[in-house]
Tab-separated table of N, CA and C in Angstrom:
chain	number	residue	atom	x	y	z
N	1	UNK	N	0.823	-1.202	0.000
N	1	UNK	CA	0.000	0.000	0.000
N	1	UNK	C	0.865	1.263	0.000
N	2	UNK	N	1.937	1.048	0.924
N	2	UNK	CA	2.619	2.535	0.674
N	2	UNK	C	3.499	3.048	-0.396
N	3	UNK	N	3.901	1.503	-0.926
N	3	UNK	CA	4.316	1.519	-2.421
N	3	UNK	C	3.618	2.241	-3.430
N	4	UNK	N	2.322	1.599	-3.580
N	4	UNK	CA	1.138	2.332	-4.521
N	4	UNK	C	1.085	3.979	-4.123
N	5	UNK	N	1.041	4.581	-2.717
N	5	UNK	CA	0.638	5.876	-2.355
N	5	UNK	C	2.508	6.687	-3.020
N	6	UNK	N	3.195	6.110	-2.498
N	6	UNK	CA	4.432	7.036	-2.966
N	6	UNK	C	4.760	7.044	-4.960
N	7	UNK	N	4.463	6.238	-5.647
N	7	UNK	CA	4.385	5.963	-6.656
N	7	UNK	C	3.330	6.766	-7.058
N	8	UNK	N	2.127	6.868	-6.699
N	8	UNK	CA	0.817	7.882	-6.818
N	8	UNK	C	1.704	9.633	-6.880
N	9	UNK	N	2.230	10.125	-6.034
N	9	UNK	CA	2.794	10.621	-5.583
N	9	UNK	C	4.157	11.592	-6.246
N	10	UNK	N	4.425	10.389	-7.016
N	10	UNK	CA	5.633	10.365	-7.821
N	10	UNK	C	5.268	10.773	-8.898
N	11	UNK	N	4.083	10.164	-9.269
N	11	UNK	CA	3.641	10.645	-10.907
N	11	UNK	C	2.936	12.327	-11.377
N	12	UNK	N	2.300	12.336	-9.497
N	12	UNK	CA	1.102	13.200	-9.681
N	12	UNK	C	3.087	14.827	-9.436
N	13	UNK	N	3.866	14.593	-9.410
N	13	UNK	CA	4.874	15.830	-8.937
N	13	UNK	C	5.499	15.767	-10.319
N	14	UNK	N	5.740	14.040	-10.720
N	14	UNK	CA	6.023	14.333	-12.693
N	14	UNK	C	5.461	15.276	-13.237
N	15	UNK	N	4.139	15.642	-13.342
N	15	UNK	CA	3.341	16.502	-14.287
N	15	UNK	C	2.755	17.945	-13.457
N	16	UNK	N	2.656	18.028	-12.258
N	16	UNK	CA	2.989	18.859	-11.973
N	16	UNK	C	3.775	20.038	-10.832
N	17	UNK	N	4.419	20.991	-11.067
N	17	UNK	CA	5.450	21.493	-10.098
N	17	UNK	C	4.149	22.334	-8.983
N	18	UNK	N	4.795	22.210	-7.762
N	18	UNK	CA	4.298	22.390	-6.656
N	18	UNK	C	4.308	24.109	-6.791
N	19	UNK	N	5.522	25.135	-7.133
N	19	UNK	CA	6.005	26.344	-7.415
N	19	UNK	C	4.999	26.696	-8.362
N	20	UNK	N	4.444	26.549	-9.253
N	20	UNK	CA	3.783	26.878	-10.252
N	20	UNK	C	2.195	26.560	-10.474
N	21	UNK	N	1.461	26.394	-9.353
N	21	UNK	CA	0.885	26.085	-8.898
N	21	UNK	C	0.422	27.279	-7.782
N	22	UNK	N	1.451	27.149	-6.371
N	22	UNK	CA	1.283	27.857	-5.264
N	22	UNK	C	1.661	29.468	-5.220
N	23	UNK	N	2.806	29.640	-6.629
N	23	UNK	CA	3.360	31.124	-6.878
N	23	UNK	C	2.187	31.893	-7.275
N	24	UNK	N	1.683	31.732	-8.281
N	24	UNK	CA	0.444	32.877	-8.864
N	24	UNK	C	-0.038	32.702	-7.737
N	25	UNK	N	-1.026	32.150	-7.034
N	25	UNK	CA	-1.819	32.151	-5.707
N	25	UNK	C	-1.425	32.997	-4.721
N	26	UNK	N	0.042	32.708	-4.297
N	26	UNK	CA	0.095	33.288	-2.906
N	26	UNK	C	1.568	34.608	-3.448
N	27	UNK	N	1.428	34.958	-4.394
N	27	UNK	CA	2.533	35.894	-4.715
N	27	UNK	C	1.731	37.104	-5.165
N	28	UNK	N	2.134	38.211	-4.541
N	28	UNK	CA	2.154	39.488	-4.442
N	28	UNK	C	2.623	40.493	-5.270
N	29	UNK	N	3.849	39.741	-5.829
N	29	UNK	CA	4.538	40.573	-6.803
N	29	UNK	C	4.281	41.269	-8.178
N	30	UNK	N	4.853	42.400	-8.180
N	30	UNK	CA	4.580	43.113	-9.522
N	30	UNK	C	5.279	42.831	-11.085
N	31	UNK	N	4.346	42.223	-11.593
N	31	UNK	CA	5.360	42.448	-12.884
N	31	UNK	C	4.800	40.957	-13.890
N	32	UNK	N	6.105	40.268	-14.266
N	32	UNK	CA	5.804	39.376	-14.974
N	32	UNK	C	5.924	37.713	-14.437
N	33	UNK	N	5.037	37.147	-14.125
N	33	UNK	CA	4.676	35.630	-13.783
N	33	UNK	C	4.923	34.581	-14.318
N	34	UNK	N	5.780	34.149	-14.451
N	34	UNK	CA	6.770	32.901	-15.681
N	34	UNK	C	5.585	31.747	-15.392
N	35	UNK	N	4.850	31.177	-14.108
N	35	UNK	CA	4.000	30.442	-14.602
N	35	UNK	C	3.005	30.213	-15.282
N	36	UNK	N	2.396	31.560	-14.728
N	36	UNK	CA	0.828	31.337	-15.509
N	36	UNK	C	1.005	32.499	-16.974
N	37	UNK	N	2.599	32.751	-17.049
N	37	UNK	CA	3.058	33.817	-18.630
N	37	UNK	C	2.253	35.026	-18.671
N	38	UNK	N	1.626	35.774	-17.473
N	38	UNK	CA	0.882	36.939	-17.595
N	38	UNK	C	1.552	38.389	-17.074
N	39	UNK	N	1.335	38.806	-16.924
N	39	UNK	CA	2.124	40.131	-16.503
N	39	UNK	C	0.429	40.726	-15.393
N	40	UNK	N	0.737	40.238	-14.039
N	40	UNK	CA	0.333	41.166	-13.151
N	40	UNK	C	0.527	42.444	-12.474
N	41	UNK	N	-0.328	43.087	-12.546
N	41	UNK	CA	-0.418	44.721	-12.167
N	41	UNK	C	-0.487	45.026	-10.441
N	42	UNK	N	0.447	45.579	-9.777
N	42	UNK	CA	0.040	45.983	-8.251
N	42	UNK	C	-0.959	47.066	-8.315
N	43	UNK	N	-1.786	47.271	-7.389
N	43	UNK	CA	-3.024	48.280	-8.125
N	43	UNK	C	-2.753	48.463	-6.008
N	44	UNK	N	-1.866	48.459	-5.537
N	44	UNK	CA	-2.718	48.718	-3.981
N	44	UNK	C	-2.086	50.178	-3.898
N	45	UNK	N	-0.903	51.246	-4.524
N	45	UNK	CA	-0.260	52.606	-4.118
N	45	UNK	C	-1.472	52.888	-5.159
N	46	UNK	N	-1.692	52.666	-5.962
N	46	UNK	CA	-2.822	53.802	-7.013
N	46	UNK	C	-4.036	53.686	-5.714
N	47	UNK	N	-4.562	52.693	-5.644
N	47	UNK	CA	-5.816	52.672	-4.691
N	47	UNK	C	-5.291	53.591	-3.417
N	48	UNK	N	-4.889	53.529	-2.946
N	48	UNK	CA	-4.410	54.085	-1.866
N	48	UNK	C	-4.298	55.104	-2.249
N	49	UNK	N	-3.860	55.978	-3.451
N	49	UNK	CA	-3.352	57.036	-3.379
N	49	UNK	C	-4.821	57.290	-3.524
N	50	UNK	N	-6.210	57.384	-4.484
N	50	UNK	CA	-7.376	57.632	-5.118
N	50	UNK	C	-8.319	57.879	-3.514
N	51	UNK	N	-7.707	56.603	-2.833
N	51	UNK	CA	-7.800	56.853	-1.269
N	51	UNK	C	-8.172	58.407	-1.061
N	52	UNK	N	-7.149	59.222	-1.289
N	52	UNK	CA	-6.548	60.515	-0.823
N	52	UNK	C	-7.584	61.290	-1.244
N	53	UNK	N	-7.826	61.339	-2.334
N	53	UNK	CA	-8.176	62.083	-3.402
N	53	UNK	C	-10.007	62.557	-3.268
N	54	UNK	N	-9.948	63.581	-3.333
N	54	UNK	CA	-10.987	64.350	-3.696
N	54	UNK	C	-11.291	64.323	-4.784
N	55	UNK	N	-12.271	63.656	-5.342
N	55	UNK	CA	-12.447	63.278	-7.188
N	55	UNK	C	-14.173	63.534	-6.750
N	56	UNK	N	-14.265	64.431	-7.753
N	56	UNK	CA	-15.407	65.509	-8.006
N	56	UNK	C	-15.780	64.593	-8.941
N	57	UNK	N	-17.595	64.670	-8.991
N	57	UNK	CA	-18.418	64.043	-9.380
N	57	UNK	C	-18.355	64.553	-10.654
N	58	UNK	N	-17.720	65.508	-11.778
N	58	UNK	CA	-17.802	65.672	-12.613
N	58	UNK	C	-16.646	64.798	-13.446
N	59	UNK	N	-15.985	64.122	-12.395
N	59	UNK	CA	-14.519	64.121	-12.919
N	59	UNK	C	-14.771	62.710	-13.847
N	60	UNK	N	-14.017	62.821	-14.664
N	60	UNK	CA	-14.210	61.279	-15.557
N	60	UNK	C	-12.692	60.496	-15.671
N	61	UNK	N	-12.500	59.248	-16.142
N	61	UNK	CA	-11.513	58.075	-15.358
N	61	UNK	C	-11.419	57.394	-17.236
N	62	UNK	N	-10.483	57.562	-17.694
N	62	UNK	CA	-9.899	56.703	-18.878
N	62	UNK	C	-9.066	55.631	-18.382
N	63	UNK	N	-9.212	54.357	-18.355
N	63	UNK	CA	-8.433	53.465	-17.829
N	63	UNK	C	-8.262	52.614	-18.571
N	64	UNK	N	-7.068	51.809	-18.339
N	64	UNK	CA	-7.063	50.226	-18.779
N	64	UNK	C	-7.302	49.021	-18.087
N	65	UNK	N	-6.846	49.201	-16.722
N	65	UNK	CA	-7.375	48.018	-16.193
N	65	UNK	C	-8.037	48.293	-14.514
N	66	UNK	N	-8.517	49.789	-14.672
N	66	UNK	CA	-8.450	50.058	-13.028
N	66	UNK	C	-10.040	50.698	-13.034
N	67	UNK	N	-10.841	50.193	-14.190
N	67	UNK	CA	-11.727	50.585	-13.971
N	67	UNK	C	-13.104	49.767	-13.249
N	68	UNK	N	-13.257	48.484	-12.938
N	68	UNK	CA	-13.090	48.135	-11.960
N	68	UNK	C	-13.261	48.023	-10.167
N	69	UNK	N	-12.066	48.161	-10.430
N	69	UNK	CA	-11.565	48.773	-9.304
N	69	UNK	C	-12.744	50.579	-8.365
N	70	UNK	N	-12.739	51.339	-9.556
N	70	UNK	CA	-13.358	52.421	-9.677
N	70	UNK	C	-14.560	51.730	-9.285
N	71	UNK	N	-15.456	51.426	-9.960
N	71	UNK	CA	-16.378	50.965	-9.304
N	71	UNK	C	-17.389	50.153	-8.112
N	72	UNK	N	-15.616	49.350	-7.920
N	72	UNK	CA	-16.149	48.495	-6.761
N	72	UNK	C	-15.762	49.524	-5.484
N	73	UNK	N	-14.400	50.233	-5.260
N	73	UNK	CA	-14.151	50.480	-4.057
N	73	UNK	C	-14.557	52.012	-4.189
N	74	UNK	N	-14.889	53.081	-5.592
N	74	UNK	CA	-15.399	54.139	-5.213
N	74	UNK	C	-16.681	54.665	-5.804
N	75	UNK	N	-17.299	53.290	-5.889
N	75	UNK	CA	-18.886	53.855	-6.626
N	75	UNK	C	-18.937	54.162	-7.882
N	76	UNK	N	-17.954	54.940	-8.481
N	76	UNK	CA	-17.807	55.220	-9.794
N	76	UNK	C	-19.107	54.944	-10.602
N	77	UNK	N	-19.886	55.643	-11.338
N	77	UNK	CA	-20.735	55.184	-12.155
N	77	UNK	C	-19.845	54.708	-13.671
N	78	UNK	N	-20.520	53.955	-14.387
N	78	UNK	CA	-19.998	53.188	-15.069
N	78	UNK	C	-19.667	54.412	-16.364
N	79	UNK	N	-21.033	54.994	-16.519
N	79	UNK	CA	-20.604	56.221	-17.829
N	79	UNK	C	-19.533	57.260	-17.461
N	80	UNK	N	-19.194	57.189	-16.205
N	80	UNK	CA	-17.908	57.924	-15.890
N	80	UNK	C	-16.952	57.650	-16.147
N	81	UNK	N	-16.554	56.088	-16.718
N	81	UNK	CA	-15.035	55.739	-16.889
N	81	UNK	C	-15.339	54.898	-18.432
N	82	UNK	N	-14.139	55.362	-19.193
N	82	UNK	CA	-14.080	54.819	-20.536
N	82	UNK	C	-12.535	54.366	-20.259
N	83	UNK	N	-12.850	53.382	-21.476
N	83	UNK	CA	-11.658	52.175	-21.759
N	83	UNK	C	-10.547	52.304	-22.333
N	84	UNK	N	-9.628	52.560	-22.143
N	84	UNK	CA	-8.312	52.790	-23.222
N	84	UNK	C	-8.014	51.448	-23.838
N	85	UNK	N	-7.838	51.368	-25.085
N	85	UNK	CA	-7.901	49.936	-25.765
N	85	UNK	C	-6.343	50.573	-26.828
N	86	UNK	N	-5.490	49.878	-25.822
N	86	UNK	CA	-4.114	49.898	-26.901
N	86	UNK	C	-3.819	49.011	-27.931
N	87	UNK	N	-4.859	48.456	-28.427
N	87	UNK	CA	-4.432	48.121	-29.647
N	87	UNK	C	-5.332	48.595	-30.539
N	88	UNK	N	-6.086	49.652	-30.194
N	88	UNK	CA	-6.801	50.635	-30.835
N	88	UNK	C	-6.041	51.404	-31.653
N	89	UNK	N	-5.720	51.679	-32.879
N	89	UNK	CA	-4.263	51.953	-33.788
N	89	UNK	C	-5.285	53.907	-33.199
N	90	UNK	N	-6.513	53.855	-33.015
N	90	UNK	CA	-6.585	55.462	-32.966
N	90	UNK	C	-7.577	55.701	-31.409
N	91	UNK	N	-6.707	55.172	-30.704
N	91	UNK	CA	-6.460	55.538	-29.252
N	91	UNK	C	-6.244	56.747	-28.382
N	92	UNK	N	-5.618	57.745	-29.449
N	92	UNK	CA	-4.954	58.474	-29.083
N	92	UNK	C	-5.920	59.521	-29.185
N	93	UNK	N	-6.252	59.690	-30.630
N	93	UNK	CA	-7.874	60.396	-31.030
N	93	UNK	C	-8.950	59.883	-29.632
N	94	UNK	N	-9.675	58.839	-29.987
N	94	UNK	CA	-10.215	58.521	-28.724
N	94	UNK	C	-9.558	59.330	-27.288
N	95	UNK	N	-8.960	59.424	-26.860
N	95	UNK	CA	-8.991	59.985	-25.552
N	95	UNK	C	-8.666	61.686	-25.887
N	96	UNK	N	-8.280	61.878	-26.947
N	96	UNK	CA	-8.672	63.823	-26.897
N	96	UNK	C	-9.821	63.506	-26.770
N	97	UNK	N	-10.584	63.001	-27.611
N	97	UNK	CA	-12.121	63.329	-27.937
N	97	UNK	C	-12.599	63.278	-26.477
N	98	UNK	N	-12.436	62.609	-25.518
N	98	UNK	CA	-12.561	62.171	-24.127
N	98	UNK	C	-12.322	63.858	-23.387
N	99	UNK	N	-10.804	64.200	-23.508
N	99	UNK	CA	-10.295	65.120	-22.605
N	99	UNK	C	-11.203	66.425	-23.575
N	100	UNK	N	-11.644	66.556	-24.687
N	100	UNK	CA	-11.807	68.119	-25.030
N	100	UNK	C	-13.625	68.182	-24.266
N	101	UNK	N	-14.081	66.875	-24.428
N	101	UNK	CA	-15.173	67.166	-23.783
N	101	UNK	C	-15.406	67.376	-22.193
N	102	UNK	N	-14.512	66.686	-21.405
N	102	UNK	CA	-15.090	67.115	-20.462
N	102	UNK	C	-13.967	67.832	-19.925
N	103	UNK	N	-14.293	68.666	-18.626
N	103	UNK	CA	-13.467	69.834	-17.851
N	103	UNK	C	-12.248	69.604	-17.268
N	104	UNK	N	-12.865	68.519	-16.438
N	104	UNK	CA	-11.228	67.516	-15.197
N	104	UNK	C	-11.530	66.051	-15.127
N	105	UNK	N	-10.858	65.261	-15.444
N	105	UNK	CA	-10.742	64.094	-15.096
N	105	UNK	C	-9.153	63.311	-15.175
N	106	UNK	N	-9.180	62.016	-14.947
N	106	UNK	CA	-7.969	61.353	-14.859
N	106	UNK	C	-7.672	60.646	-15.744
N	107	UNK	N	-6.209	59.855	-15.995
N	107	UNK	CA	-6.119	59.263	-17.151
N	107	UNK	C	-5.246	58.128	-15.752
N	108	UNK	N	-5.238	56.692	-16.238
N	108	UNK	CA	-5.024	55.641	-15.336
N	108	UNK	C	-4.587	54.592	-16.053
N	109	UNK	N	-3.255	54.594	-16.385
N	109	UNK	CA	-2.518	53.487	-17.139
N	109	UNK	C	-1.700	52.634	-16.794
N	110	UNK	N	-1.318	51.295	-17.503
N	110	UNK	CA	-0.732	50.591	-16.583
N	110	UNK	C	1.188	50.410	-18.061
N	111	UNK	N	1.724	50.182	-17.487
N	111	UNK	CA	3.144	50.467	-18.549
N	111	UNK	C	3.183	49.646	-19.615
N	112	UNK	N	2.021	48.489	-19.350
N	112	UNK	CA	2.642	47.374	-20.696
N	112	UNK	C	1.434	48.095	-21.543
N	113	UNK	N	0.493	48.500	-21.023
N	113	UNK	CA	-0.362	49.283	-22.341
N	113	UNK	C	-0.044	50.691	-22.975
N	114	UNK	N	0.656	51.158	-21.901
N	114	UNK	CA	1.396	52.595	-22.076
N	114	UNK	C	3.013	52.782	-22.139
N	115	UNK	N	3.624	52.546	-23.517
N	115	UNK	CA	4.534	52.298	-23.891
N	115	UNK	C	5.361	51.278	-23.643
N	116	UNK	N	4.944	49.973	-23.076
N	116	UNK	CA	5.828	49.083	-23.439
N	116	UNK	C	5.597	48.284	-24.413
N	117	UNK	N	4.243	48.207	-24.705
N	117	UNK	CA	4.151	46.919	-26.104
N	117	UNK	C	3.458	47.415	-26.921
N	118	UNK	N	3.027	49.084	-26.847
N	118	UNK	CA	2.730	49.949	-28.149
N	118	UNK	C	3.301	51.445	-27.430
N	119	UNK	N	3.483	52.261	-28.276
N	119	UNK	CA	3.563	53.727	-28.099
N	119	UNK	C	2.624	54.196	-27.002
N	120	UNK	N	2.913	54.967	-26.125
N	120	UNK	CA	2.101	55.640	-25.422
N	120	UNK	C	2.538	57.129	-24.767
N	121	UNK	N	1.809	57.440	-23.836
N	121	UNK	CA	1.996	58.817	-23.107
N	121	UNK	C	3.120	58.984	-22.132
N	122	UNK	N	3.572	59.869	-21.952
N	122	UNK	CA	5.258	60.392	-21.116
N	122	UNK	C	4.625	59.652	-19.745
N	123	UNK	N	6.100	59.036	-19.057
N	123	UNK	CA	5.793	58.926	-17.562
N	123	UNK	C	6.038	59.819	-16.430
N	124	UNK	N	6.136	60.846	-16.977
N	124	UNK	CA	6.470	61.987	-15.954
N	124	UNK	C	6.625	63.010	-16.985
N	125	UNK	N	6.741	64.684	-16.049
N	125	UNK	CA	6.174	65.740	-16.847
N	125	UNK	C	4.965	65.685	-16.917
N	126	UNK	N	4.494	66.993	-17.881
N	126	UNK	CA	3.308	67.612	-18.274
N	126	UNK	C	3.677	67.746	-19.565
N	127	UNK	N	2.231	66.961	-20.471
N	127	UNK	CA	2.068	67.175	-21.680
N	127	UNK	C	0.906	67.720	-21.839
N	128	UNK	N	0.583	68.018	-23.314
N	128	UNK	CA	-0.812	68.197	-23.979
N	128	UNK	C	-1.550	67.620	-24.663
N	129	UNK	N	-3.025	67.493	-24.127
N	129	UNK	CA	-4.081	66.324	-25.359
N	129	UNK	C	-4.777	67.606	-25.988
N	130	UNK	N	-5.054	67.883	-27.387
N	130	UNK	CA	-5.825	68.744	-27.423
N	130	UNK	C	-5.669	69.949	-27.106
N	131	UNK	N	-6.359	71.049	-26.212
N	131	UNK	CA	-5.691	72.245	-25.918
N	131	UNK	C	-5.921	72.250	-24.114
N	132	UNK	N	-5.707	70.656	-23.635
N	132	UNK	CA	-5.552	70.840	-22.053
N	132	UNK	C	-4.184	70.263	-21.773
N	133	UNK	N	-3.502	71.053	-20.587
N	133	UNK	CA	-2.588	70.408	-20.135
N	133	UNK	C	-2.773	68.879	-19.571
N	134	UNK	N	-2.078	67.830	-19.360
N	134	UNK	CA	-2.141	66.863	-18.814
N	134	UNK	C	-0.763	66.828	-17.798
N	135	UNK	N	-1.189	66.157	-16.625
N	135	UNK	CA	-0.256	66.859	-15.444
N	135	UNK	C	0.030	65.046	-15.225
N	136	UNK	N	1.443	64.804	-15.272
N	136	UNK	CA	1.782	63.190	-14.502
N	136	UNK	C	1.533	62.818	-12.795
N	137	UNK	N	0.713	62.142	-12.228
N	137	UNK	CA	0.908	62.907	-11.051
N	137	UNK	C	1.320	61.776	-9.970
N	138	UNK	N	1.303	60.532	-10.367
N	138	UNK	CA	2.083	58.992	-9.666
N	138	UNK	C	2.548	58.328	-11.272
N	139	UNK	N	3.624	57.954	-10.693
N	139	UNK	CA	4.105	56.521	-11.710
N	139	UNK	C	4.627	55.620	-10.740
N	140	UNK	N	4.035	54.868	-10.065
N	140	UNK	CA	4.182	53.694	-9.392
N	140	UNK	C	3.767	52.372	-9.517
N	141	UNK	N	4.669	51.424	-9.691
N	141	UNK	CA	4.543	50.382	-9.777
N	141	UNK	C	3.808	49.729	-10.964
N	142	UNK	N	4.515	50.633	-11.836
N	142	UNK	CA	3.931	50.405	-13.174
N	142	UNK	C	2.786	50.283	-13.384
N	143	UNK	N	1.717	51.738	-12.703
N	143	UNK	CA	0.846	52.742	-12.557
N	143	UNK	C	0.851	53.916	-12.642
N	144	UNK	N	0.528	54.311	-14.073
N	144	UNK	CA	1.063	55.909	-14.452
N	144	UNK	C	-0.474	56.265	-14.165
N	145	UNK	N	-0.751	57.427	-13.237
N	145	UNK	CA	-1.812	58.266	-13.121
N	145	UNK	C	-1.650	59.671	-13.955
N	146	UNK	N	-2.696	60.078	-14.580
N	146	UNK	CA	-2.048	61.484	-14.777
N	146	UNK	C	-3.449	62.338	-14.616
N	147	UNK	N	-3.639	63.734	-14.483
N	147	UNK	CA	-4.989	64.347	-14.230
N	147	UNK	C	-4.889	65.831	-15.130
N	148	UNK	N	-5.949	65.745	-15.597
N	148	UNK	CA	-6.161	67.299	-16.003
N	148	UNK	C	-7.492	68.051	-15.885
């Protein structure tokens, strides 16, 4: 019998690793995940920082993956936050059209959609969409916030 259970045992660790398995689960870390080949986002300094933040009911939220988030932990109505879709070749159009219409809102990107695996917006500094300034105002943890 204990032959059969260690042999059981033996086969079931052949096919699969214990690390690759228990890492995505109980790992925290930012970045890229060799088991499950995904690239996870830390989202807890942006939350925390939004924490802080006085965000006026007029304000509107362009995101890629933090929208969400927006809704579950700050109510966010849903027509308040639009999608940044980087493989949208006219993305860029899309979010003037976003910033000329409304007054103040945020822009909420994460680095592999914002210039690492297409072109995107500065990670620091102040640029321009349109004829508003755009102000950088966290880049953490490969969480670029920016507000105008």
């Amino acid at each position: 019998m204990i032959f059969f259970f260690i042999l059981f045992f033996a086969l079931i660790f052949q096919f699969f690793s214990i690390s690759n398995v228990f890492y995505p689960i109980t790992s925290d870390a930012h970045g890229y995940v060799k088991p499950t080949n995904e690239y996870h986002d830390k989202l807890r300094s942006t939350l925390e920082f939004f924490e802080k933040q006085n965000i006026s009911k007029e304000d509107i939220f362009i995101t890629t993956i933090f929208g969400n988030v927006l809704q579950l932990a700050f109510d966010t109505p849903e027509d308040r936050i639009f999608y940044y879709s980087y493989k949208d070749k006219n993305r860029f159009v899309y979010v003037e059209s976003i910033v000329k219409e409304h007054d103040s809102g945020w822009i909420i990107l994460d680095s592999g959609r914002n210039g690492k695996w297409v072109k995107g917006y500065p990670k620091e500094g102040n640029f321009t969409i349109g004829n508003k300034t755009i102000q950088t105002i966290q880049n953490k943890e490969g969480i670029q916030v920016y507000r105008w």
